[in-house]
PDB file of C-alpha atoms in Angstrom:
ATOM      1  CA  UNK A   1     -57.485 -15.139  27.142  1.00 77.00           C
ATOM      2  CA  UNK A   2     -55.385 -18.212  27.207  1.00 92.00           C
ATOM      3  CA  UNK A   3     -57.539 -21.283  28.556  1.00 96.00           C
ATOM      4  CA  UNK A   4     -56.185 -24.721  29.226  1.00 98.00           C
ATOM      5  CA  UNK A   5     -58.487 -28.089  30.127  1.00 98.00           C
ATOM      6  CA  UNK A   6     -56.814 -30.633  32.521  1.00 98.00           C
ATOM      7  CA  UNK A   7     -58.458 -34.079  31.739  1.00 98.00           C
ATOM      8  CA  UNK A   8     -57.138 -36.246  34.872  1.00 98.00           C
ATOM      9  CA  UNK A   9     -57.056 -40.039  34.124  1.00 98.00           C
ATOM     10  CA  UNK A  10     -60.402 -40.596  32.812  1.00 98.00           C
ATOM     11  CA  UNK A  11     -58.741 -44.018  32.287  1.00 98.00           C
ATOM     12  CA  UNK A  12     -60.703 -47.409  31.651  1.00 98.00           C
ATOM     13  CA  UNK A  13     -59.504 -48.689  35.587  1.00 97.00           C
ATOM     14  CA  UNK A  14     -61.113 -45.566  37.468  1.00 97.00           C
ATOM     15  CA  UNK A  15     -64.232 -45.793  35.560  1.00 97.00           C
ATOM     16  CA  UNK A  16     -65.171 -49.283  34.746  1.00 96.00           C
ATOM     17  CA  UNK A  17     -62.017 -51.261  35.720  1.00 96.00           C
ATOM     18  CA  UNK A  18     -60.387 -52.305  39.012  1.00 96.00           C
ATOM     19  CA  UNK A  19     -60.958 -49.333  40.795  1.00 96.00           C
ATOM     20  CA  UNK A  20     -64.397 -48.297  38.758  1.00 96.00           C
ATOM     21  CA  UNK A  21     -67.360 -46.499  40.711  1.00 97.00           C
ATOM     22  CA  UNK A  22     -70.766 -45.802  39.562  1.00 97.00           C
ATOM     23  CA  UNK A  23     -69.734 -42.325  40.421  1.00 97.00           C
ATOM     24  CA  UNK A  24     -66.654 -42.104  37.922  1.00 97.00           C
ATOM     25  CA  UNK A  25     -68.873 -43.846  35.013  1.00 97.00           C
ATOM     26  CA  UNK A  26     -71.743 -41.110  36.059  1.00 97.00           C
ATOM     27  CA  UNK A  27     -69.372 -38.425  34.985  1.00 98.00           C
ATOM     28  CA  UNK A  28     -67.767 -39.147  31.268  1.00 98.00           C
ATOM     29  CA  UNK A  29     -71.439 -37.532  29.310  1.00 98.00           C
ATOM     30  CA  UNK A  30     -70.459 -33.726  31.280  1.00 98.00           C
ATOM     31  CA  UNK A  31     -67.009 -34.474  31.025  1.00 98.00           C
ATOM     32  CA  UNK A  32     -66.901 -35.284  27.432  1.00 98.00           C
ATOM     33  CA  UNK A  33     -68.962 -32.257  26.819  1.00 98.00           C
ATOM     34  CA  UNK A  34     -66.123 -30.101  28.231  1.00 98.00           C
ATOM     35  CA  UNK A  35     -63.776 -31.382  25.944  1.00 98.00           C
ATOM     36  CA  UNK A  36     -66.134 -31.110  23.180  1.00 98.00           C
ATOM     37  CA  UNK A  37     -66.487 -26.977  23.925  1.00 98.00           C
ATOM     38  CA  UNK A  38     -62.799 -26.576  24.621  1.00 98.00           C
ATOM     39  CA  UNK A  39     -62.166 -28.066  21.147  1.00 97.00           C
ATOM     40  CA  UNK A  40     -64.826 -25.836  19.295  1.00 97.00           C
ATOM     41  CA  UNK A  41     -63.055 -22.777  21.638  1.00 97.00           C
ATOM     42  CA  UNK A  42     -60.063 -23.719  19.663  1.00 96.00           C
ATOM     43  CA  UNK A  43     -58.679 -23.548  23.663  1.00 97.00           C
ATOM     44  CA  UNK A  44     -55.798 -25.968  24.441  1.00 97.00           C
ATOM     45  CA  UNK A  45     -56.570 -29.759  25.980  1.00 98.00           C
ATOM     46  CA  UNK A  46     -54.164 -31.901  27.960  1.00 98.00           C
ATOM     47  CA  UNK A  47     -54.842 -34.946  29.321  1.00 98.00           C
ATOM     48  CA  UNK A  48     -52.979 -36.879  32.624  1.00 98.00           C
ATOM     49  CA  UNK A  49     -52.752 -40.760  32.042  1.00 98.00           C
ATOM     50  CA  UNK A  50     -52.000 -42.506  35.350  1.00 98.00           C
ATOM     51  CA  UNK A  51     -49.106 -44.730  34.397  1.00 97.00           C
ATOM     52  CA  UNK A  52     -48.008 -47.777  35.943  1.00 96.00           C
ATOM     53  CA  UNK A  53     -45.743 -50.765  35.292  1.00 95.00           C
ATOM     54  CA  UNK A  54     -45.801 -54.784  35.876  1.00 96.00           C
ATOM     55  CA  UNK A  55     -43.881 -54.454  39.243  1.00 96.00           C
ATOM     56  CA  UNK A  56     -46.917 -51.830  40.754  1.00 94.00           C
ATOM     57  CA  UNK A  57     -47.299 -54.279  43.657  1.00 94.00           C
ATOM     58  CA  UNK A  58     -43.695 -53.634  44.551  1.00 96.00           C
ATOM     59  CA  UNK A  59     -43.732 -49.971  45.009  1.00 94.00           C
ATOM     60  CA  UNK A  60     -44.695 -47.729  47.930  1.00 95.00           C
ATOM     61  CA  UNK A  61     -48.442 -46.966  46.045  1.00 92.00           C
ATOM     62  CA  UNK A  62     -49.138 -50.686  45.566  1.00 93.00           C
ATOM     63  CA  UNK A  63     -48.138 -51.840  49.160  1.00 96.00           C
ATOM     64  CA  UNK A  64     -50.368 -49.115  50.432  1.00 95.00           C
ATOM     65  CA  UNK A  65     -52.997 -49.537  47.445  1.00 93.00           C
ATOM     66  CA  UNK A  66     -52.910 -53.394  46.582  1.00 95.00           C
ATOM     67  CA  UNK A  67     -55.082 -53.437  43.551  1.00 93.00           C
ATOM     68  CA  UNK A  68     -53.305 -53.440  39.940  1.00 95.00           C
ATOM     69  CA  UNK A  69     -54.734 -50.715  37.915  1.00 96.00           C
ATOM     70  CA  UNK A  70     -53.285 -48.698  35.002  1.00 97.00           C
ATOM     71  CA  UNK A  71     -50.574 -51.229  33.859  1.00 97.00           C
ATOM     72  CA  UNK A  72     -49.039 -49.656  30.685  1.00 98.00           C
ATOM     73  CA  UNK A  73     -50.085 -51.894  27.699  1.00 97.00           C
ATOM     74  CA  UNK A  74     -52.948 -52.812  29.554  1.00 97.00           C
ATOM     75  CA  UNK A  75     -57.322 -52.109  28.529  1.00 97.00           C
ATOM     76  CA  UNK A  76     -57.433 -50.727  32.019  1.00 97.00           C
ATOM     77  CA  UNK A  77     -54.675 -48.329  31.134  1.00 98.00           C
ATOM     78  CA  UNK A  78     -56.476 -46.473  27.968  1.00 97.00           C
ATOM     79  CA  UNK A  79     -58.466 -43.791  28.243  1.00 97.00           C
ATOM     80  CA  UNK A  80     -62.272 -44.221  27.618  1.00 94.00           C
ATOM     81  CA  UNK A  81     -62.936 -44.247  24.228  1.00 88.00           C
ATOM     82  CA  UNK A  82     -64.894 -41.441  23.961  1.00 91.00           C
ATOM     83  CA  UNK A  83     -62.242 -39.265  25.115  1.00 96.00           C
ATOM     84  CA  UNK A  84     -59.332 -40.838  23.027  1.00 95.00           C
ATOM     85  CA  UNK A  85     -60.137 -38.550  19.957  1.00 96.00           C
ATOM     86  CA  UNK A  86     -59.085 -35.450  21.642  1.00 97.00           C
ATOM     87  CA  UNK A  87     -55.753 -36.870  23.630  1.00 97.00           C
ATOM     88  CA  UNK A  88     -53.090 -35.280  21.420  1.00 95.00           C
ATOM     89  CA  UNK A  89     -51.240 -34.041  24.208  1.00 97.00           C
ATOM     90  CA  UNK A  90     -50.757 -36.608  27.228  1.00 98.00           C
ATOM     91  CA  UNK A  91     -48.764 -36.749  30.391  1.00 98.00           C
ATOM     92  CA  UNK A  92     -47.841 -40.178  31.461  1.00 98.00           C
ATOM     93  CA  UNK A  93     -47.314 -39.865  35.248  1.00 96.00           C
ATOM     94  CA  UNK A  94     -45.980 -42.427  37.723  1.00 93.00           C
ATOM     95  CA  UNK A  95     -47.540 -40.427  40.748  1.00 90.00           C
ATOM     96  CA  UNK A  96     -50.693 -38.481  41.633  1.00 96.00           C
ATOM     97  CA  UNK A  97     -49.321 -35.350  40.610  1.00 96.00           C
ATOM     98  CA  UNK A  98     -47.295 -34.272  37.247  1.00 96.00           C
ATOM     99  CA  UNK A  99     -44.485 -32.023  37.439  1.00 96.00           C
ATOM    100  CA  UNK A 100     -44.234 -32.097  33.829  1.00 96.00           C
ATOM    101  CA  UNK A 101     -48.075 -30.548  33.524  1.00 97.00           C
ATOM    102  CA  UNK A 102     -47.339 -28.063  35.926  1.00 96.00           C
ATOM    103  CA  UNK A 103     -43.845 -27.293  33.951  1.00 96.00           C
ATOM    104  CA  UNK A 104     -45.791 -27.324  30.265  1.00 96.00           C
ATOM    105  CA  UNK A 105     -48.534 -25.167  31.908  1.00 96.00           C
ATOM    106  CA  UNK A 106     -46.246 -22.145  33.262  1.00 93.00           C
ATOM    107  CA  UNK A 107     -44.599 -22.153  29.855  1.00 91.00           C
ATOM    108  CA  UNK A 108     -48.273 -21.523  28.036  1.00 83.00           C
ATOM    109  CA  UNK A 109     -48.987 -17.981  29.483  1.00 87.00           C
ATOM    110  CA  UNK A 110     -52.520 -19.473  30.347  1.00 94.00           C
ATOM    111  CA  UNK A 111     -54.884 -16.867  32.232  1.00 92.00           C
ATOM    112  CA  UNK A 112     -57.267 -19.987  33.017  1.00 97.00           C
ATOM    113  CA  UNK A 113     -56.568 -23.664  33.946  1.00 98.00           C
ATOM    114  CA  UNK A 114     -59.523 -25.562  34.509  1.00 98.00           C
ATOM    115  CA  UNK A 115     -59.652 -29.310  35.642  1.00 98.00           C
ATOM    116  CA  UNK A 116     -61.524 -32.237  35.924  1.00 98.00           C
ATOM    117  CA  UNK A 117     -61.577 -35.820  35.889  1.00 98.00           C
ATOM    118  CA  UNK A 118     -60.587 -38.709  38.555  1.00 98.00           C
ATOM    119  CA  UNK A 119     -59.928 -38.958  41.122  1.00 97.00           C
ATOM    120  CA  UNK A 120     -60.665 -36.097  42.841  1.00 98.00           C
ATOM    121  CA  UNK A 121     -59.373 -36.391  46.046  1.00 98.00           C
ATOM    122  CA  UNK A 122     -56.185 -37.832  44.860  1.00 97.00           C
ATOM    123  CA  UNK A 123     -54.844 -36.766  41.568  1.00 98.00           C
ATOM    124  CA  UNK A 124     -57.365 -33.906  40.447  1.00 98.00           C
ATOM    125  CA  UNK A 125     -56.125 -32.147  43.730  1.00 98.00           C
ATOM    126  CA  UNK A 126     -52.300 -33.253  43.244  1.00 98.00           C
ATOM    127  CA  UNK A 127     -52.401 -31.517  39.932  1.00 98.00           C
ATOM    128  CA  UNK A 128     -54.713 -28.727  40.623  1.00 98.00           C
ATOM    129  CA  UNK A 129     -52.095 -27.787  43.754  1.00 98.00           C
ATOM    130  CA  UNK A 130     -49.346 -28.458  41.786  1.00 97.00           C
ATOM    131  CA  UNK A 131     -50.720 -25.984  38.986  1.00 98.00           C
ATOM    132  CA  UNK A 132     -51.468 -23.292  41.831  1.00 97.00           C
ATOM    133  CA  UNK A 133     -48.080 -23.405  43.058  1.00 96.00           C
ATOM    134  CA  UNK A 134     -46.155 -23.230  39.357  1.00 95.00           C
ATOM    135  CA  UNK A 135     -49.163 -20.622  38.496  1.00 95.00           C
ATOM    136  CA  UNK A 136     -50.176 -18.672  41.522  1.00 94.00           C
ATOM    137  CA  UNK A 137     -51.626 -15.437  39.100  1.00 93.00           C
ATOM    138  CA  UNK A 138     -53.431 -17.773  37.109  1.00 94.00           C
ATOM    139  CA  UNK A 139     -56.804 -18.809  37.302  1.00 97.00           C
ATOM    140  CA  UNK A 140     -56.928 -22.578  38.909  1.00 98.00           C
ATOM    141  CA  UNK A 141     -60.343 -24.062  38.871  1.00 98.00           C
ATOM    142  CA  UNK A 142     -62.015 -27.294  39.265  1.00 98.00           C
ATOM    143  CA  UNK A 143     -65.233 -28.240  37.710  1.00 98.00           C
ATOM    144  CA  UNK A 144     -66.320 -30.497  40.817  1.00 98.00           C
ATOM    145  CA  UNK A 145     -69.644 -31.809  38.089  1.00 98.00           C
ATOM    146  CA  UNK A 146     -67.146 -33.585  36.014  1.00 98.00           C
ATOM    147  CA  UNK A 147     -65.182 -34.743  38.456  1.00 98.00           C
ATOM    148  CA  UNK A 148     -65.380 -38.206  41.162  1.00 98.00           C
ATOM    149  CA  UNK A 149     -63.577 -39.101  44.244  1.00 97.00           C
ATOM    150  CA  UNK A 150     -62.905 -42.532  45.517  1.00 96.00           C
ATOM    151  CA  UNK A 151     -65.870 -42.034  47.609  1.00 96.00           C
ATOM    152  CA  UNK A 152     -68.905 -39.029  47.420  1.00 97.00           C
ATOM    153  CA  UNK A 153     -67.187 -37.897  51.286  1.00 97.00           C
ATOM    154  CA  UNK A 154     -63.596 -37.561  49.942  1.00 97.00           C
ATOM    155  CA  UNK A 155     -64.864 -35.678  46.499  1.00 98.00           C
ATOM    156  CA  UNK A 156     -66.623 -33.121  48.645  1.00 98.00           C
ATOM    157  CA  UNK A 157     -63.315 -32.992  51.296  1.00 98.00           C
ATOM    158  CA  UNK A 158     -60.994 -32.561  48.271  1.00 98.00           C
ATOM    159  CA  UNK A 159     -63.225 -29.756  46.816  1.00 98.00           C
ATOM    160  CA  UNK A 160     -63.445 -27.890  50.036  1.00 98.00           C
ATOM    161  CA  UNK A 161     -59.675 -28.414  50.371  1.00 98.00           C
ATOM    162  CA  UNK A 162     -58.768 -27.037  47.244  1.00 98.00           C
ATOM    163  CA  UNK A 163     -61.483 -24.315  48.282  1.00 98.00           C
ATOM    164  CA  UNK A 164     -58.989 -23.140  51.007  1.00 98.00           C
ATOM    165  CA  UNK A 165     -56.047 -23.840  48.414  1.00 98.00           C
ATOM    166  CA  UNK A 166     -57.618 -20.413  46.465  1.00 97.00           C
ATOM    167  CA  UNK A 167     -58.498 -22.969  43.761  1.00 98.00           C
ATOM    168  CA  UNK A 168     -62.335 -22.073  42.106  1.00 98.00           C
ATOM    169  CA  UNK A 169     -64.503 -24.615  42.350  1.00 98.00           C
ATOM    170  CA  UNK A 170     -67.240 -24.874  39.347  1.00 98.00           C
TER     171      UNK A 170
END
């Protein structure tokens, strides 16, 4: 069976940075033991980097979310450094969801595609979708332990929405 691990922007600004929550911090232990198995499974690990330039204030995002986070070149922007190690394939995305994952995914003949990561109720569920829609035979899930939303109501709203979306939830 061909197994994939989604690691969604377990970036420095959604855990301890501008847009940090005790929540988010709570999670990188389980989440780093994922990756750990998935590496000693010899099973394939991607990670998502939410990607953002200087002028983030000027676009649609930053007038609706006003807070600079993930500035390429920035701490924020980096990945935890636990997690770093085990980033040999990342997906820079502008957005909440990455057409490029979802394109690299359907090209891997994966049977299983499990997620996790931040945020939950914005870009774990863009890509999770996305991945369902490219992937509709494959196995979609979402382990909801190593995962955080902006807030503990919109983590459990995004679970039970990707619930209805035929996507598992561990």
């Amino acid at each position: 069976m061909n197994k994939l691990l989604v690691v969604v922007d377990m970036q420095k600004d959604f855990i301890d940075g501008a847009l940090g929550t005790p929540q988010a911090q709570a999670i990188v232990p389980g989440v780093l033991e994922k990756i750990r198995h998935y590496h000693k499974a010899g099973d394939d690990i991607v990670f998502t980097m939410d990607t953002h330039t200087q002028d983030y204030l000027d676009t649609q995002e930053g007038r609706k979310l006003p807070v600079p986070h993930c500035i390429k070149g920035t701490a924020g922007f980096e990945l935890t450094g636990e997690l770093a190690p085990y980033a040999s394939v990342v997906f820079e995305k502008p957005a909440f969801g990455s057409l490029t994952l979802a394109e690299y995914a359907s090209g891997g003949e994966y049977d299983q595609i499990e997620l996790i990561g931040l945020c939950t109720d914005i870009c774990v569920i863009s890509n999770a979708l996305l991945l369902k829609s490219y992937l509709p035979e494959s196995r979609i899930m979402v382990d909801s332990g190593c995962c955080a939303g902006v807030t503990p109501e919109s983590h459990e709203n995004a679970l039970e929405a990707m619930r209805m979306c035929q996507i598992e939830i561990l």
